[in-house]
C-alpha cells in the first residue's frame, strides 16, 4: 500500500504556516512599536522646533 504524500504535505504546510504566522505576528508587533516610537520622536521634534521658533 503506497502512502499518498499529498495529504502529508498539506500537514507539513499547515505546521510551517502556523510557525511563520507566529513569526509574522511578532515581527508586526515589533514594527508597530518601532513606528510608534519613531512617530512620537518626530512629533516631539516638531513641537520643540515650533516652540523655539516662537
mmCIF file of N, CA and C in Angstrom:
data_model
loop_
_atom_site.group_PDB
_atom_site.id
_atom_site.type_symbol
_atom_site.label_atom_id
_atom_site.label_comp_id
_atom_site.label_asym_id
_atom_site.label_seq_id
_atom_site.Cartn_x
_atom_site.Cartn_y
_atom_site.Cartn_z
ATOM 1 N N UNK A 1 0.848 -1.187 0.000
ATOM 2 C CA UNK A 1 0.000 0.000 0.000
ATOM 3 C C UNK A 1 0.892 1.249 0.000
ATOM 4 N N UNK A 2 0.693 2.078 -0.992
ATOM 5 C CA UNK A 2 1.510 3.287 -1.060
ATOM 6 C C UNK A 2 0.823 4.413 -0.298
ATOM 7 N N UNK A 3 1.635 5.255 0.239
ATOM 8 C CA UNK A 3 1.111 6.377 1.021
ATOM 9 C C UNK A 3 0.935 7.572 0.093
ATOM 10 N N UNK A 4 -0.168 8.264 0.252
ATOM 11 C CA UNK A 4 -0.415 9.452 -0.565
ATOM 12 C C UNK A 4 0.224 10.649 0.140
ATOM 13 N N UNK A 5 1.309 11.149 -0.429
ATOM 14 C CA UNK A 5 2.070 12.214 0.226
ATOM 15 C C UNK A 5 1.413 13.581 0.103
ATOM 16 N N UNK A 6 0.428 13.701 -0.759
ATOM 17 C CA UNK A 6 -0.243 14.996 -0.885
ATOM 18 C C UNK A 6 -0.844 15.435 0.441
ATOM 19 N N UNK A 7 -1.426 14.494 1.163
ATOM 20 C CA UNK A 7 -2.049 14.838 2.439
ATOM 21 C C UNK A 7 -0.996 15.167 3.479
ATOM 22 N N UNK A 8 0.095 14.429 3.468
ATOM 23 C CA UNK A 8 1.162 14.706 4.418
ATOM 24 C C UNK A 8 1.759 16.077 4.139
ATOM 25 N N UNK A 9 1.909 16.416 2.870
ATOM 26 C CA UNK A 9 2.463 17.719 2.516
ATOM 27 C C UNK A 9 1.566 18.835 3.036
ATOM 28 N N UNK A 10 0.265 18.646 2.961
ATOM 29 C CA UNK A 10 -0.662 19.652 3.494
ATOM 30 C C UNK A 10 -0.464 19.817 4.995
ATOM 31 N N UNK A 11 -0.217 18.708 5.682
ATOM 32 C CA UNK A 11 0.041 18.782 7.121
ATOM 33 C C UNK A 11 1.318 19.571 7.373
ATOM 34 N N UNK A 12 2.356 19.277 6.597
ATOM 35 C CA UNK A 12 3.621 20.000 6.757
ATOM 36 C C UNK A 12 3.405 21.484 6.486
ATOM 37 N N UNK A 13 2.657 21.783 5.431
ATOM 38 C CA UNK A 13 2.391 23.179 5.108
ATOM 39 C C UNK A 13 1.681 23.877 6.256
ATOM 40 N N UNK A 14 0.729 23.203 6.859
ATOM 41 C CA UNK A 14 -0.034 23.843 7.922
ATOM 42 C C UNK A 14 0.852 24.130 9.127
ATOM 43 N N UNK A 15 1.786 23.224 9.423
ATOM 44 C CA UNK A 15 2.707 23.451 10.543
ATOM 45 C C UNK A 15 3.614 24.625 10.227
ATOM 46 N N UNK A 16 4.146 24.674 9.011
ATOM 47 C CA UNK A 16 5.009 25.783 8.612
ATOM 48 C C UNK A 16 4.233 27.100 8.637
ATOM 49 N N UNK A 17 2.994 27.073 8.187
ATOM 50 C CA UNK A 17 2.175 28.281 8.184
ATOM 51 C C UNK A 17 1.946 28.796 9.603
ATOM 52 N N UNK A 18 1.715 27.879 10.543
ATOM 53 C CA UNK A 18 1.500 28.294 11.925
ATOM 54 C C UNK A 18 2.744 28.965 12.480
ATOM 55 N N UNK A 19 3.912 28.376 12.197
ATOM 56 C CA UNK A 19 5.157 28.945 12.706
ATOM 57 C C UNK A 19 5.425 30.304 12.082
ATOM 58 N N UNK A 20 5.234 30.405 10.782
ATOM 59 C CA UNK A 20 5.512 31.680 10.123
ATOM 60 C C UNK A 20 4.462 32.723 10.508
ATOM 61 N N UNK A 21 3.252 32.289 10.784
ATOM 62 C CA UNK A 21 2.214 33.228 11.231
ATOM 63 C C UNK A 21 2.602 33.810 12.586
ATOM 64 N N UNK A 22 3.127 32.970 13.454
ATOM 65 C CA UNK A 22 3.578 33.450 14.764
ATOM 66 C C UNK A 22 4.739 34.424 14.593
ATOM 67 N N UNK A 23 5.638 34.097 13.687
ATOM 68 C CA UNK A 23 6.769 34.987 13.410
ATOM 69 C C UNK A 23 6.261 36.321 12.855
ATOM 70 N N UNK A 24 5.299 36.253 11.932
ATOM 71 C CA UNK A 24 4.762 37.491 11.342
ATOM 72 C C UNK A 24 4.093 38.350 12.406
ATOM 73 N N UNK A 25 3.364 37.707 13.326
ATOM 74 C CA UNK A 25 2.700 38.457 14.392
ATOM 75 C C UNK A 25 3.731 39.175 15.257
ATOM 76 N N UNK A 26 4.775 38.439 15.642
ATOM 77 C CA UNK A 26 5.826 39.015 16.481
ATOM 78 C C UNK A 26 6.532 40.129 15.735
ATOM 79 N N UNK A 27 6.823 39.893 14.466
ATOM 80 C CA UNK A 27 7.514 40.893 13.651
ATOM 81 C C UNK A 27 6.646 42.138 13.491
ATOM 82 N N UNK A 28 5.362 41.930 13.236
ATOM 83 C CA UNK A 28 4.450 43.068 13.061
ATOM 84 C C UNK A 28 4.366 43.884 14.340
ATOM 85 N N UNK A 29 4.299 43.201 15.475
ATOM 86 C CA UNK A 29 4.231 43.895 16.763
ATOM 87 C C UNK A 29 5.484 44.740 16.962
ATOM 88 N N UNK A 30 6.641 44.178 16.653
ATOM 89 C CA UNK A 30 7.901 44.913 16.792
ATOM 90 C C UNK A 30 7.928 46.116 15.851
ATOM 91 N N UNK A 31 7.442 45.927 14.629
ATOM 92 C CA UNK A 31 7.394 47.032 13.668
ATOM 93 C C UNK A 31 6.457 48.127 14.159
ATOM 94 N N UNK A 32 5.309 47.743 14.694
ATOM 95 C CA UNK A 32 4.349 48.733 15.196
ATOM 96 C C UNK A 32 4.959 49.550 16.331
ATOM 97 N N UNK A 33 5.668 48.882 17.234
ATOM 98 C CA UNK A 33 6.300 49.580 18.347
ATOM 99 C C UNK A 33 7.352 50.541 17.816
ATOM 100 N N UNK A 34 8.143 50.077 16.846
ATOM 101 C CA UNK A 34 9.195 50.917 16.275
ATOM 102 C C UNK A 34 8.599 52.142 15.583
ATOM 103 N N UNK A 35 7.527 51.935 14.820
ATOM 104 C CA UNK A 35 6.885 53.047 14.119
ATOM 105 C C UNK A 35 6.255 54.032 15.101
ATOM 106 N N UNK A 36 5.661 53.501 16.153
ATOM 107 C CA UNK A 36 5.042 54.375 17.156
ATOM 108 C C UNK A 36 6.113 55.224 17.841
ATOM 109 N N UNK A 37 7.245 54.602 18.166
ATOM 110 C CA UNK A 37 8.338 55.329 18.809
ATOM 111 C C UNK A 37 8.888 56.402 17.872
ATOM 112 N N UNK A 38 9.050 56.040 16.605
ATOM 113 C CA UNK A 38 9.558 56.984 15.615
ATOM 114 C C UNK A 38 8.594 58.157 15.441
ATOM 115 N N UNK A 39 7.308 57.861 15.396
ATOM 116 C CA UNK A 39 6.292 58.898 15.242
ATOM 117 C C UNK A 39 6.280 59.834 16.462
ATOM 118 N N UNK A 40 6.422 59.262 17.644
ATOM 119 C CA UNK A 40 6.468 60.060 18.863
ATOM 120 C C UNK A 40 7.673 60.989 18.848
ATOM 121 N N UNK A 41 8.820 60.463 18.434
ATOM 122 C CA UNK A 41 10.024 61.298 18.364
ATOM 123 C C UNK A 41 9.859 62.412 17.337
ATOM 124 N N UNK A 42 9.235 62.096 16.220
ATOM 125 C CA UNK A 42 9.022 63.104 15.173
ATOM 126 C C UNK A 42 8.118 64.226 15.687
ATOM 127 N N UNK A 43 7.042 63.846 16.357
ATOM 128 C CA UNK A 43 6.120 64.853 16.905
ATOM 129 C C UNK A 43 6.804 65.723 17.949
ATOM 130 N N UNK A 44 7.603 65.086 18.793
ATOM 131 C CA UNK A 44 8.326 65.831 19.834
ATOM 132 C C UNK A 44 9.290 66.822 19.196
ATOM 133 N N UNK A 45 9.977 66.388 18.163
ATOM 134 C CA UNK A 45 10.922 67.270 17.460
ATOM 135 C C UNK A 45 10.188 68.448 16.824
ATOM 136 N N UNK A 46 9.056 68.176 16.192
ATOM 137 C CA UNK A 46 8.252 69.253 15.595
ATOM 138 C C UNK A 46 7.766 70.231 16.665
ATOM 139 N N UNK A 47 7.325 69.691 17.781
ATOM 140 C CA UNK A 47 6.815 70.531 18.869
ATOM 141 C C UNK A 47 7.923 71.429 19.404
ATOM 142 N N UNK A 48 9.106 70.856 19.606
ATOM 143 C CA UNK A 48 10.238 71.657 20.110
ATOM 144 C C UNK A 48 10.629 72.742 19.131
ATOM 145 N N UNK A 49 10.702 72.405 17.860
ATOM 146 C CA UNK A 49 11.095 73.396 16.859
ATOM 147 C C UNK A 49 10.027 74.489 16.742
ATOM 148 N N UNK A 50 8.767 74.140 16.928
ATOM 149 C CA UNK A 50 7.686 75.115 16.879
ATOM 150 C C UNK A 50 7.817 76.100 18.047
ATOM 151 N N UNK A 51 8.098 75.579 19.251
ATOM 152 C CA UNK A 51 8.215 76.472 20.403
ATOM 153 C C UNK A 51 9.481 77.312 20.328
ATOM 154 N N UNK A 52 10.556 76.755 19.763
ATOM 155 C CA UNK A 52 11.808 77.512 19.653
ATOM 156 C C UNK A 52 11.678 78.659 18.634
ATOM 157 N N UNK A 53 10.860 78.453 17.613
ATOM 158 C CA UNK A 53 10.699 79.483 16.597
ATOM 159 C C UNK A 53 9.821 80.639 17.093
ATOM 160 N N UNK A 54 9.021 80.404 18.121
ATOM 161 C CA UNK A 54 8.139 81.468 18.669
ATOM 162 C C UNK A 54 8.790 82.237 19.770
#
